[in-house]
Amino acid sequence: MHRPHVAYVIDPRFPGGTSSAVAAEIKQVATFARVSVHGLETSMFKGRDVAPQLATALNDLGLEVIWDNRTISADTVLLHNPSCLRFQDALGVKIAARQVIVVTHENFVRPSGAEAFDVGLCLDQILQSSFALRFILAPLSGWNREAIKKWDGLHGHLNRWSVLDTDWFNICDFEFKPPNTVIKDRRGRLSRPGFEKFPQDDVMRLCFPSHAESNVILGADTLMLAANRPAHWTLFPFRGLDVKSFFDMIDFMVYFTAPTLRESFGRVLAEGIAAGKIVISDPETAKTFGGGVVAASPDTVDQVVKGYIDNPKKYAADVAAAQAGLRRFSGEEFLRQHRPLLTEESEVAA
């Protein structure tokens, strides 16, 4: 049987969810395709240190990042997160492929409707450097898809790009942990550092108050530098605590971001669900998980937490339902939806 060649063209230095998602995806695609991984040395990062989770996955598969190929030829080229091209004006490699699929990890517009980055600049670099029969944008979620539509409505710049009908979701093949039998007001938050990943100070204080039994924040590099940080916050820098230990310290994952950012998928929320926790976020972010994430506003978080502490059976039932919902983001489901496109078994792009 013919094994199609799928070439990943990525900046492998992305921290956090992008590299975790790519790592999980490559493992699945390698089950039916010949995979190569090509590193883009974009101006966004320095050095050649591959993100740890991606490095581990590639090592398990016996693959290495190829940094110095100036020409990449494959049946399909998958380019993840084109926002990494925003600080340059040329891709730096030539691509020849049957199709180029660009996975849009970062939303093209902000919640306000303003352009999130110079999307046209990034997409044009890919077009100008590629010879392919078709060019496809693959959104991660409904919100991510809506951002593409809004951007196109403002700029009318999609031109040769089509948009995939189905979501190119993050694969969430996590080990599921049962919820704690005794539920306490132990709250936590996990993300990579970055000003847009964190809400305003007053929102943080609402979500992680002094009356909570504990408040653990992982990825708090910037908060740790603030002289007025609350004494009741337990702060760890990004990668300063392993994720399992973090989740062992909490019962509620409370996740809000700055008004200028909305998660395109929210992989860290899926990690919280798999760890057996109730996850709380804004309604738009929660929508991706179809009820698996509790939709709330910062001023109602206390109410949500108290309701679950008073009713631990509901806590356990809602965690179980949320974990069952994550199965629609499994590797098996990813292959069912997207393997036909990568093997040309059917025409999936609109």
Coordinates of C-alpha atoms in Angstrom, one line a residue:
M1 CA 0.0 0.0 0.0
H2 CA 1.2 3.5 -0.9
R3 CA 2.2 5.5 2.2
P4 CA 1.8 9.2 1.4
H5 CA 4.6 11.5 2.4
V6 CA 3.4 14.1 4.9
A7 CA 5.9 16.8 5.6
Y8 CA 5.5 19.0 8.7
V9 CA 6.9 22.4 8.2
I10 CA 6.8 24.1 11.7
D11 CA 8.7 26.3 14.1
P12 CA 9.3 23.5 16.6
R13 CA 10.2 25.9 19.4
F14 CA 6.7 27.0 20.2
P15 CA 6.0 26.5 24.0
G16 CA 2.8 25.2 25.4
G17 CA -0.2 23.9 23.5
T18 CA 1.0 24.3 19.9
S19 CA 3.9 21.9 20.3
S20 CA 1.8 19.5 22.4
A21 CA -0.9 19.4 19.7
V22 CA 1.6 18.9 16.9
A23 CA 3.4 16.1 18.9
A24 CA 0.1 14.2 19.4
E25 CA -0.9 14.7 15.7
I26 CA 2.4 13.4 14.3
K27 CA 2.1 10.2 16.3
Q28 CA -1.3 9.6 14.7
V29 CA -0.3 10.5 11.1
A30 CA 2.8 8.4 11.4
T31 CA 0.6 5.3 11.7
F32 CA -0.3 5.5 8.0
A33 CA 2.0 8.0 6.4
R34 CA 5.7 8.6 5.9
V35 CA 6.4 11.6 8.0
S36 CA 9.2 14.2 7.9
V37 CA 9.6 17.2 10.1
H38 CA 11.2 20.4 8.9
G39 CA 12.1 23.2 11.2
L40 CA 11.4 26.8 10.3
E41 CA 14.0 29.1 12.0
T42 CA 11.6 32.0 12.2
S43 CA 12.4 35.4 13.7
M44 CA 9.9 34.7 16.6
F45 CA 12.4 32.6 18.5
K46 CA 16.2 32.2 19.0
G47 CA 18.3 29.1 19.0
R48 CA 17.3 25.6 18.0
D49 CA 15.9 24.1 21.2
V50 CA 12.9 22.0 20.3
A51 CA 9.9 22.2 22.7
P52 CA 10.3 19.3 25.1
Q53 CA 6.9 17.6 24.4
L54 CA 7.6 17.6 20.7
A55 CA 11.2 16.4 21.1
T56 CA 9.9 13.5 23.1
A57 CA 7.4 12.5 20.5
L58 CA 9.9 12.7 17.7
N59 CA 12.4 10.6 19.6
D60 CA 9.7 8.0 20.2
L61 CA 9.1 7.8 16.5
G62 CA 12.8 7.8 15.5
L63 CA 12.4 11.2 13.8
E64 CA 14.5 14.3 13.9
V65 CA 13.8 17.9 13.0
I66 CA 15.5 18.7 9.7
W67 CA 16.6 22.4 9.9
D68 CA 18.5 23.1 6.7
N69 CA 16.4 21.8 3.8
R70 CA 15.9 24.7 1.4
T71 CA 13.4 22.7 -0.7
I72 CA 10.7 20.5 0.7
S73 CA 8.7 18.1 -1.5
A74 CA 5.8 15.9 -0.3
D75 CA 2.3 14.7 -1.1
T76 CA 1.0 17.0 1.7
V77 CA 2.8 19.8 3.6
L78 CA 1.3 20.6 7.0
L79 CA 2.3 24.0 8.3
H80 CA 1.2 24.7 11.8
N81 CA 0.6 28.1 13.3
P82 CA 1.5 30.6 10.5
S83 CA 1.7 33.4 13.1
C84 CA 5.3 32.5 13.6
L85 CA 6.0 34.3 10.3
R86 CA 4.8 37.7 11.4
F87 CA 8.3 39.1 12.0
Q88 CA 9.7 38.4 8.6
D89 CA 8.8 38.7 4.9
A90 CA 10.0 35.5 3.4
L91 CA 9.4 31.8 4.3
G92 CA 13.0 30.8 3.6
V93 CA 12.2 27.5 2.0
K94 CA 10.6 26.3 -1.3
I95 CA 7.7 23.9 -1.1
A96 CA 6.4 21.5 -3.8
A97 CA 3.3 19.5 -2.8
R98 CA -0.1 18.2 -4.0
Q99 CA -1.6 20.3 -1.2
V100 CA -0.5 22.7 1.5
I101 CA -2.6 22.6 4.7
V102 CA -2.1 25.5 7.2
V103 CA -3.4 24.8 10.7
T104 CA -4.5 28.1 12.2
H105 CA -3.6 27.8 15.9
E106 CA -3.8 31.5 16.5
N107 CA -7.1 33.3 15.8
F108 CA -6.9 35.7 12.9
V109 CA -8.9 38.4 14.7
R110 CA -9.2 39.4 18.4
P111 CA -12.5 39.3 20.3
S112 CA -12.9 43.0 19.4
G113 CA -12.8 42.2 15.7
A114 CA -9.3 43.8 15.2
E115 CA -6.7 41.8 13.2
A116 CA -4.6 39.7 15.7
F117 CA -1.4 39.8 13.5
D118 CA -0.5 40.6 9.9
V119 CA -2.3 37.5 8.6
G120 CA -1.9 38.5 4.9
L121 CA 1.9 38.8 5.3
C122 CA 2.1 35.3 6.8
L123 CA -0.2 33.6 4.2
D124 CA 1.5 35.4 1.3
Q125 CA 4.9 34.1 2.3
I126 CA 3.5 30.6 2.1
L127 CA 1.8 31.2 -1.3
Q128 CA 4.9 32.8 -2.8
S129 CA 7.2 30.0 -1.7
S130 CA 5.0 27.1 -2.7
F131 CA 4.0 25.2 -5.8
A132 CA 0.8 23.2 -5.0
L133 CA -2.5 22.2 -6.5
R134 CA -4.4 23.6 -3.5
F135 CA -4.0 25.6 -0.4
I136 CA -6.2 24.8 2.6
L137 CA -6.8 26.6 5.9
A138 CA -7.6 24.2 8.7
P139 CA -9.3 25.8 11.7
L140 CA -9.1 24.2 15.2
S141 CA -12.6 25.0 16.4
G142 CA -15.8 26.9 15.7
W143 CA -14.5 30.1 17.2
N144 CA -11.2 29.8 15.2
R145 CA -13.3 29.2 12.1
E146 CA -15.4 32.3 12.8
A147 CA -12.3 34.3 13.2
I148 CA -11.1 33.3 9.7
K149 CA -14.5 34.3 8.3
K150 CA -14.4 37.7 10.0
W151 CA -10.9 38.4 8.8
D152 CA -11.8 37.5 5.3
G153 CA -14.8 39.8 5.5
L154 CA -12.6 42.6 6.6
H155 CA -9.7 42.0 4.2
G156 CA -11.0 39.8 1.4
H157 CA -7.6 38.2 1.1
L158 CA -8.2 34.5 1.1
N159 CA -7.8 34.3 -2.7
R160 CA -6.4 30.9 -3.4
W161 CA -7.1 29.5 0.1
S162 CA -10.1 27.2 0.9
V163 CA -11.3 26.5 4.4
L164 CA -11.6 22.9 5.6
D165 CA -15.2 21.9 6.4
T166 CA -14.2 20.0 9.6
D167 CA -12.2 21.2 12.6
W168 CA -8.6 20.2 12.8
F169 CA -8.9 19.8 16.5
N170 CA -6.2 19.1 19.1
I171 CA -5.9 15.4 19.7
C172 CA -6.7 14.8 23.4
D173 CA -5.7 11.2 24.0
F174 CA -5.0 11.8 27.7
E175 CA -5.0 9.3 30.6
F176 CA -8.2 10.0 32.5
K177 CA -8.0 10.4 36.3
P178 CA -11.0 10.0 38.6
P179 CA -12.1 13.1 40.5
N180 CA -11.2 13.4 44.2
T181 CA -13.9 12.0 46.6
V182 CA -13.5 15.0 49.0
I183 CA -13.9 18.3 47.1
K184 CA -12.3 21.4 48.6
D185 CA -11.9 25.0 47.4
R186 CA -8.5 24.4 45.9
R187 CA -8.2 26.5 42.7
G188 CA -5.5 26.6 40.1
R189 CA -4.5 28.0 36.7
L190 CA -2.0 26.8 34.1
S191 CA -0.8 28.4 31.0
R192 CA 2.4 29.6 29.4
P193 CA 3.5 33.1 30.5
G194 CA 2.4 36.0 28.4
F195 CA 0.4 39.1 29.1
E196 CA -2.5 38.1 26.9
K197 CA -2.8 34.7 28.6
F198 CA -3.7 36.4 31.9
P199 CA -6.7 38.6 32.7
Q200 CA -6.5 41.9 34.5
D201 CA -5.4 42.0 38.1
D202 CA -8.9 42.5 39.5
V203 CA -10.2 39.4 37.6
M204 CA -7.3 37.3 38.9
R205 CA -8.1 38.4 42.5
L206 CA -11.8 37.5 42.0
C207 CA -11.0 34.1 40.6
F208 CA -8.3 33.3 43.2
P209 CA -9.5 34.9 46.4
S210 CA -8.0 34.8 49.9
H211 CA -11.0 32.8 51.2
A212 CA -10.1 29.8 48.9
E213 CA -8.2 27.1 50.7
S214 CA -5.4 27.4 48.1
N215 CA -4.6 29.1 44.8
V216 CA -1.9 27.5 42.6
I217 CA -0.8 29.3 39.5
L218 CA 1.6 27.6 37.1
G219 CA 3.2 29.8 34.4
A220 CA 3.2 32.8 36.7
D221 CA 6.6 34.1 35.6
T222 CA 5.4 37.7 35.3
L223 CA 3.2 37.6 38.5
M224 CA 6.3 36.5 40.5
L225 CA 8.0 39.8 39.6
A226 CA 5.1 41.9 40.9
A227 CA 5.7 43.5 44.3
N228 CA 2.0 43.6 45.2
R229 CA 1.2 40.0 44.4
P230 CA -1.2 38.4 46.9
A231 CA 0.4 36.4 49.6
H232 CA -2.3 33.7 49.3
W233 CA -1.2 32.8 45.8
T234 CA 1.2 29.9 45.3
L235 CA 3.2 30.8 42.2
F236 CA 5.4 28.6 40.0
P237 CA 7.2 29.6 36.8
F238 CA 6.3 27.9 33.5
R239 CA 7.7 24.4 33.6
G240 CA 8.6 25.1 37.3
L241 CA 6.3 22.2 38.4
D242 CA 5.3 19.1 36.5
V243 CA 1.7 19.1 35.3
K244 CA 0.7 16.0 37.2
S245 CA 1.8 17.6 40.5
F246 CA 0.0 20.8 39.6
F247 CA -3.3 19.0 39.1
D248 CA -2.8 17.0 42.3
M249 CA -2.9 20.3 44.1
I250 CA -6.3 21.5 42.9
D251 CA -10.0 20.6 42.5
F252 CA -11.0 23.6 40.2
M253 CA -9.2 24.8 37.1
V254 CA -10.2 28.4 36.6
Y255 CA -9.2 29.9 33.3
F256 CA -9.8 33.4 32.0
T257 CA -7.6 35.4 29.6
A258 CA -7.1 39.1 28.8
P259 CA -10.0 40.7 26.8
T260 CA -7.7 40.8 23.8
L261 CA -7.3 37.0 23.6
R262 CA -9.6 34.1 23.1
E263 CA -8.2 30.6 22.9
S264 CA -8.5 29.0 19.5
F265 CA -9.0 25.6 21.1
G266 CA -7.8 25.6 24.8
R267 CA -5.8 22.4 25.1
V268 CA -4.9 23.2 28.7
L269 CA -8.7 23.0 29.5
A270 CA -8.8 19.5 28.1
E271 CA -5.9 18.6 30.2
G272 CA -7.8 19.8 33.3
I273 CA -10.8 17.7 32.4
A274 CA -8.7 14.6 31.8
A275 CA -7.1 15.2 35.2
G276 CA -10.5 14.8 36.9
K277 CA -11.1 18.5 37.6
I278 CA -14.0 20.8 37.1
V279 CA -12.9 23.4 34.6
I280 CA -14.4 26.9 34.6
S281 CA -13.9 29.5 31.8
D282 CA -15.7 32.1 29.7
P283 CA -18.8 31.0 27.7
E284 CA -17.1 31.4 24.3
T285 CA -14.0 29.3 25.3
A286 CA -16.2 26.8 27.0
K287 CA -18.3 26.3 23.9
T288 CA -15.5 24.3 22.2
F289 CA -16.0 21.5 24.8
G290 CA -19.8 21.2 24.4
G291 CA -20.7 21.5 28.1
G292 CA -17.5 19.8 29.4
V293 CA -16.2 23.2 30.6
V294 CA -18.4 25.2 33.0
A295 CA -19.3 28.6 31.4
A296 CA -19.1 31.4 33.9
S297 CA -17.9 35.0 34.5
P298 CA -15.2 35.9 37.0
D299 CA -17.8 37.3 39.5
T300 CA -19.7 34.0 39.5
V301 CA -16.8 31.6 40.0
D302 CA -17.3 31.6 43.8
Q303 CA -20.9 30.5 43.2
V304 CA -19.9 27.7 40.9
V305 CA -17.2 26.4 43.3
K306 CA -19.5 26.5 46.3
G307 CA -22.2 24.7 44.4
Y308 CA -19.9 21.8 43.6
I309 CA -18.4 21.6 47.1
D310 CA -22.0 21.4 48.5
N311 CA -22.8 18.6 45.9
P312 CA -19.8 16.3 45.4
K313 CA -22.0 13.8 43.5
K314 CA -22.7 16.4 40.9
Y315 CA -19.0 17.2 40.8
A316 CA -18.2 13.6 40.0
A317 CA -21.0 13.2 37.5
D318 CA -20.0 16.4 35.6
V319 CA -16.3 15.4 35.5
A320 CA -17.3 12.0 34.1
A321 CA -19.5 13.6 31.4
A322 CA -16.8 16.0 30.5
Q323 CA -14.3 13.2 30.1
A324 CA -16.7 11.3 27.9
G325 CA -17.1 14.4 25.8
L326 CA -13.3 14.5 25.2
R327 CA -13.5 11.3 23.2
R328 CA -14.7 13.3 20.2
F329 CA -11.1 14.7 20.2
S330 CA -9.5 11.3 20.2
G331 CA -6.7 10.3 17.8
E332 CA -9.1 7.7 16.4
E333 CA -11.7 10.4 15.6
F334 CA -9.0 12.6 14.1
L335 CA -7.9 9.9 11.7
R336 CA -11.5 9.1 10.8
Q337 CA -12.1 12.7 9.8
H338 CA -8.8 13.7 8.3
R339 CA -7.0 10.6 7.0
P340 CA -9.1 10.7 3.7
L341 CA -7.8 14.2 2.9
L342 CA -4.2 13.1 3.6
T343 CA -4.5 9.9 1.6
E344 CA -6.7 11.4 -1.2
E345 CA -9.4 8.9 -0.5
S346 CA -12.0 11.6 -0.8
E347 CA -12.4 15.3 -1.4
V348 CA -12.9 17.0 2.0
A349 CA -12.0 20.6 1.4
A350 CA -14.7 23.1 0.5

